[in-house]
Amino acid sequence: MSVRTVRLQAARQCLVYAAVIGVLILSATARAGERRGTHDRVVAYFTGRPSGGDWRIFDPVSRTDTLFGSFGGGAVYWDTTESYAEYLASGRLYRVEWEMEAQPWPEVQLPSEVFDLVDWWFNPDSLCWQAAGLGGVPRNFARNEARFSHCHSELWQSDQSGDDWRIADAETTDCGGCYFCETWENPNPRATRRRPAIGLNRLREAMTIDGWGGTPEKVPPPVGESPSTFDWYFIAFRTAPGRGLALRLGHRTPDLRTFMMPFYLMDRVRGTQRLLETPESYRDQELWRIGMAEYDGYLLVSGTRNYVYDLSTGEQIFHPRSHAGSGAVWIARPRPARVDSIGLRRLRARFR
């Protein structure tokens, strides 16, 4: 065998090895891409009372739980670029830059005469702030009648300075005898256009099965489970091919779908299943108000209890220090804190 032949064979072997290594690198990169994604979303949630708790940020990639601010609030909205957030606390509207260590500043004082303030927004047509008030009209308690006979909705509007408020419109509807008035009836839809925003409640409402996963597929119970009143379903994950969630679904009413513990992570490629950890919940517990949203290889379960599952392993990785009573949502990662050695930014926010 000539030296030339030996060199050619060695060169071919090097090319084969290089091709194999290239394939392995591409495969690993693809798996990492499936697993890591862009990492531009985190979980935002409140602890304690909405009016006086902490606003926290959980990063599922680093598994860190960080305090965003000790200023709880309600009716939270982000602007469409997710550059800042606005929230309501003690009847006052505040704005805070969506960056770590940012300090909120007050924007406008809402009217104290509102029945029960359920929402607020800025109207770009009138250049005024608006607020929704909702209350109930009592019935005769002596006759053991339902608490309210009617529900009263009010539309409040400020002047362009935001200082003076008035009732712009109102509507009273017969609720047929109800204990709670839950739905604000817009008395004048034409006069209530909103500035585009991303609402915390809207994000929660969008966390439906149809919104995050594939079509529920009726399946036999997982290994070790017995048939029950509720049927078992498999829901495929969007960011984890071949894997999905197995759980029982109930249909109490046409519009109300409930979930029953336990949950299983099913891997149809490997033929494996894993019982998912659900701290502070019990077996066969039926959950009425729960949302799920999948992002970047993680599943957020939000409701009376909140969980975050790593879909590559099935591990429950969210362990908040205190109860997150207001639910949790995916939102853009806050910007890092800017260097502020002498605290001018904080002073500017405080006295603005």
XYZ file of C-alpha atoms in Angstrom:
352
model
C 0.000 0.000 0.000
C 1.428 3.314 -1.105
C 1.901 6.351 1.098
C -0.630 8.181 -1.083
C -3.304 5.498 -0.421
C -2.664 5.589 3.328
C -3.012 9.348 3.351
C -6.301 9.185 1.400
C -7.764 6.624 3.814
C -6.718 8.729 6.794
C -8.289 11.804 5.219
C -11.566 9.921 4.595
C -11.624 8.746 8.214
C -11.082 12.312 9.415
C -13.985 13.499 7.249
C -16.231 10.745 8.648
C -15.278 11.635 12.222
C -15.867 15.329 11.527
C -19.294 14.586 10.031
C -20.293 12.451 13.033
C -19.115 15.117 15.461
C -20.992 17.757 13.476
C -24.208 15.731 13.620
C -23.797 15.233 17.378
C -23.211 18.953 17.898
C -26.233 19.873 15.792
C -28.382 17.349 17.649
C -27.236 18.647 21.032
C -27.803 22.212 19.886
C -31.318 21.365 18.713
C -32.132 19.721 22.035
C -30.691 22.681 23.905
C -32.676 25.060 21.726
C -35.848 23.114 22.440
C -35.029 23.198 26.142
C -33.612 26.677 26.582
C -35.416 28.836 24.056
C -34.978 32.568 24.421
C -35.349 32.895 28.213
C -37.143 36.213 27.817
C -40.092 35.351 30.107
C -40.393 35.022 33.865
C -43.212 34.350 36.321
C -44.651 37.425 38.078
C -46.794 37.030 41.190
C -47.895 38.726 44.411
C -47.639 37.395 47.939
C -49.799 38.425 50.870
C -52.706 40.818 50.473
C -52.974 42.509 47.053
C -52.996 45.913 48.792
C -49.937 45.305 50.934
C -47.861 42.340 49.799
C -44.701 41.823 47.784
C -44.356 41.749 44.022
C -41.953 38.931 43.120
C -40.253 37.524 40.026
C -39.458 33.820 39.589
C -36.931 32.824 36.912
C -37.420 29.127 36.048
C -34.072 28.890 34.256
C -31.923 30.020 37.197
C -34.630 28.932 39.687
C -34.263 32.209 41.549
C -37.119 34.006 43.302
C -36.433 37.736 43.516
C -38.254 40.616 45.173
C -39.362 43.153 42.557
C -40.872 45.540 45.082
C -42.672 45.754 48.431
C -45.655 47.520 46.946
C -48.607 45.233 46.429
C -51.363 46.347 44.129
C -54.338 45.322 42.066
C -55.665 45.824 38.542
C -52.148 45.623 37.101
C -51.415 46.576 33.494
C -48.205 46.636 31.452
C -47.799 48.817 28.395
C -47.662 46.917 25.098
C -43.848 47.116 24.967
C -43.644 45.836 28.568
C -41.457 48.809 29.496
C -43.462 49.855 32.548
C -46.377 48.693 34.697
C -49.275 50.549 36.316
C -51.236 49.304 39.295
C -53.836 50.401 41.818
C -53.103 50.624 45.548
C -55.215 52.336 48.248
C -57.279 54.193 45.655
C -54.240 55.656 43.902
C -52.780 54.712 40.536
C -49.005 54.172 40.403
C -46.507 53.629 37.603
C -43.228 51.726 37.899
C -40.567 51.109 35.274
C -40.317 47.418 34.448
C -36.755 47.076 35.688
C -35.292 45.669 38.866
C -35.012 48.079 41.839
C -37.305 50.596 40.131
C -39.383 52.781 42.457
C -43.074 53.566 41.756
C -44.497 57.052 41.589
C -48.164 58.157 41.880
C -50.011 59.131 38.710
C -53.575 59.894 39.725
C -55.940 59.600 42.702
C -59.127 57.708 41.885
C -62.476 58.794 43.366
C -63.251 57.453 46.820
C -67.012 57.522 46.145
C -66.892 54.569 43.742
C -69.021 51.595 44.925
C -66.395 48.907 44.403
C -63.609 49.834 42.012
C -63.145 46.871 39.660
C -61.057 48.322 36.825
C -59.440 51.461 35.397
C -57.919 52.617 32.099
C -56.811 55.653 30.108
C -59.068 56.735 27.244
C -57.025 58.010 24.261
C -60.119 59.664 22.743
C -61.006 61.923 25.671
C -57.440 61.990 27.089
C -59.014 61.239 30.466
C -58.766 58.481 33.026
C -61.804 56.234 33.479
C -62.807 53.752 36.163
C -65.447 51.048 36.541
C -67.495 50.846 39.740
C -69.805 47.975 40.674
C -72.221 47.500 43.561
C -75.414 45.763 44.590
C -78.869 47.052 45.568
C -80.061 45.244 48.764
C -83.335 43.343 49.078
C -85.426 42.620 52.172
C -83.211 40.728 54.608
C -86.135 40.061 56.993
C -87.703 37.755 54.411
C -84.475 35.801 53.843
C -84.308 37.049 50.306
C -81.078 36.994 48.310
C -78.646 39.715 49.198
C -79.076 41.875 46.090
C -82.010 42.451 43.791
C -80.077 44.548 41.265
C -76.495 45.265 40.271
C -75.418 48.851 39.720
C -72.586 49.672 37.299
C -70.975 53.101 37.149
C -68.582 54.650 34.636
C -66.408 57.345 36.216
C -64.277 59.797 34.245
C -61.664 62.348 35.253
C -60.874 65.668 33.679
C -57.714 65.819 31.557
C -55.621 66.797 34.565
C -56.801 63.689 36.452
C -57.782 65.762 39.502
C -61.594 65.932 39.308
C -63.882 62.950 38.726
C -67.564 62.589 37.858
C -70.012 59.802 37.017
C -70.152 59.819 33.223
C -72.788 57.078 32.944
C -74.505 54.395 35.021
C -76.731 51.376 34.560
C -78.762 49.213 36.940
C -79.657 45.657 35.944
C -81.917 43.058 37.555
C -79.759 40.148 38.750
C -82.772 38.052 39.769
C -81.626 37.876 43.378
C -77.870 37.367 43.737
C -75.338 37.270 46.542
C -72.571 38.821 44.467
C -72.352 41.296 41.616
C -69.396 40.103 39.574
C -69.831 41.496 36.069
C -69.505 45.170 35.298
C -72.050 46.159 32.649
C -70.547 48.831 30.426
C -73.227 51.549 30.255
C -71.627 53.280 27.261
C -69.219 51.119 25.181
C -68.610 53.887 22.640
C -67.171 56.167 25.307
C -64.819 53.645 26.918
C -62.042 52.959 24.425
C -58.903 51.873 26.219
C -55.291 52.634 25.597
C -53.719 49.310 24.482
C -52.245 47.488 27.472
C -51.458 44.014 28.812
C -53.663 43.298 31.817
C -52.775 40.863 34.585
C -56.356 39.597 34.760
C -56.495 39.227 30.969
C -53.341 37.118 31.047
C -54.895 34.865 33.684
C -58.141 34.534 31.744
C -56.171 33.476 28.656
C -54.536 30.569 30.530
C -57.046 28.020 29.258
C -56.441 24.524 27.933
C -57.287 25.709 24.435
C -54.785 28.534 24.835
C -51.699 26.582 25.927
C -51.955 22.957 24.848
C -53.215 20.666 22.161
C -56.721 19.260 21.890
C -57.526 17.060 24.932
C -57.417 13.398 23.910
C -59.371 10.875 25.988
C -56.993 8.136 27.223
C -57.012 5.184 29.648
C -55.902 5.983 33.213
C -52.106 6.064 33.787
C -50.510 2.925 35.164
C -51.525 2.521 38.800
C -54.678 4.651 38.458
C -58.226 3.327 38.404
C -61.197 4.589 36.361
C -63.192 7.296 38.144
C -66.162 9.580 37.654
C -64.047 11.948 35.565
C -62.391 10.713 32.373
C -58.634 10.908 31.861
C -57.248 13.103 29.084
C -53.851 13.611 27.467
C -52.912 17.181 26.467
C -49.783 17.503 24.301
C -47.200 20.165 25.150
C -46.320 22.657 22.433
C -42.662 23.126 23.405
C -41.864 19.502 24.336
C -42.634 17.168 21.389
C -43.866 13.710 22.357
C -44.682 14.758 25.900
C -47.869 15.955 27.536
C -50.014 16.174 30.643
C -52.434 13.472 31.737
C -55.224 14.529 34.076
C -58.930 14.218 34.721
C -61.282 16.881 33.371
C -64.779 17.647 34.604
C -67.546 19.595 32.907
C -69.767 21.053 35.623
C -71.465 23.399 33.173
C -70.966 24.031 29.446
C -68.743 27.007 30.332
C -66.936 25.568 33.372
C -64.182 22.981 33.019
C -62.585 21.670 36.204
C -59.365 19.782 36.885
C -58.862 16.906 39.319
C -55.610 15.897 40.993
C -53.246 14.163 40.382
C -51.326 15.276 37.265
C -48.950 13.046 35.278
C -46.154 13.944 32.875
C -46.410 11.453 29.998
C -43.526 10.815 27.582
C -44.929 8.911 24.620
C -41.537 8.627 22.934
C -39.900 6.815 25.857
C -43.121 5.262 27.122
C -42.696 6.677 30.624
C -44.886 8.541 33.113
C -44.140 10.658 36.179
C -46.523 11.685 38.933
C -46.175 15.458 39.294
C -45.637 17.000 42.705
C -48.492 19.289 43.826
C -47.577 20.732 47.256
C -50.464 21.770 49.510
C -52.988 19.977 47.304
C -54.537 16.594 47.955
C -55.496 13.594 45.867
C -58.854 13.833 44.039
C -59.028 17.561 44.777
C -61.165 19.260 42.152
C -59.848 22.653 41.077
C -62.394 25.155 39.790
C -60.376 28.238 39.005
C -57.058 27.235 37.512
C -55.026 28.311 34.509
C -52.112 26.756 32.681
C -49.567 28.348 30.362
C -46.515 26.760 28.769
C -43.403 28.665 27.799
C -39.849 27.754 26.869
C -40.070 24.185 28.166
C -41.835 25.058 31.433
C -45.477 24.735 32.465
C -47.026 27.294 34.824
C -50.116 26.178 36.743
C -51.803 29.205 38.296
C -54.762 29.352 40.649
C -55.357 28.861 44.346
C -51.974 27.093 44.262
C -49.169 27.868 41.818
C -46.690 25.403 40.333
C -43.946 25.554 37.700
C -42.867 22.274 36.094
C -39.674 21.613 34.179
C -41.068 19.675 31.210
C -37.752 17.937 30.532
C -37.851 16.203 33.927
C -41.311 16.775 35.417
C -39.789 18.426 38.494
C -41.861 21.041 40.350
C -39.390 23.906 40.769
C -41.507 26.760 42.193
C -41.343 27.054 45.989
C -42.483 30.573 46.998
C -41.636 31.788 50.479
C -45.271 32.641 51.173
C -48.630 31.956 49.552
C -49.067 33.552 46.122
C -52.736 34.273 46.593
C -53.340 36.321 43.459
C -52.144 33.759 40.930
C -49.120 34.001 38.643
C -48.504 34.854 34.987
C -45.750 34.779 32.379
C -44.435 38.242 31.537
C -41.324 39.785 29.969
C -38.177 39.628 32.047
C -37.649 42.988 33.847
C -34.649 44.955 32.686
C -31.600 44.827 34.970
C -31.267 47.657 37.464
C -29.359 50.614 36.107
C -26.258 51.847 37.899
C -27.402 54.556 40.294
C -24.589 55.206 42.730
C -26.049 58.311 44.368
C -29.700 57.329 44.286
C -30.950 60.143 42.043
C -33.369 57.874 40.229
C -34.978 56.783 43.497
C -35.250 60.369 44.712
C -36.762 61.434 41.399
C -39.378 58.673 41.683
C -40.123 59.510 45.295
C -40.770 63.220 44.807
C -42.214 63.181 41.314
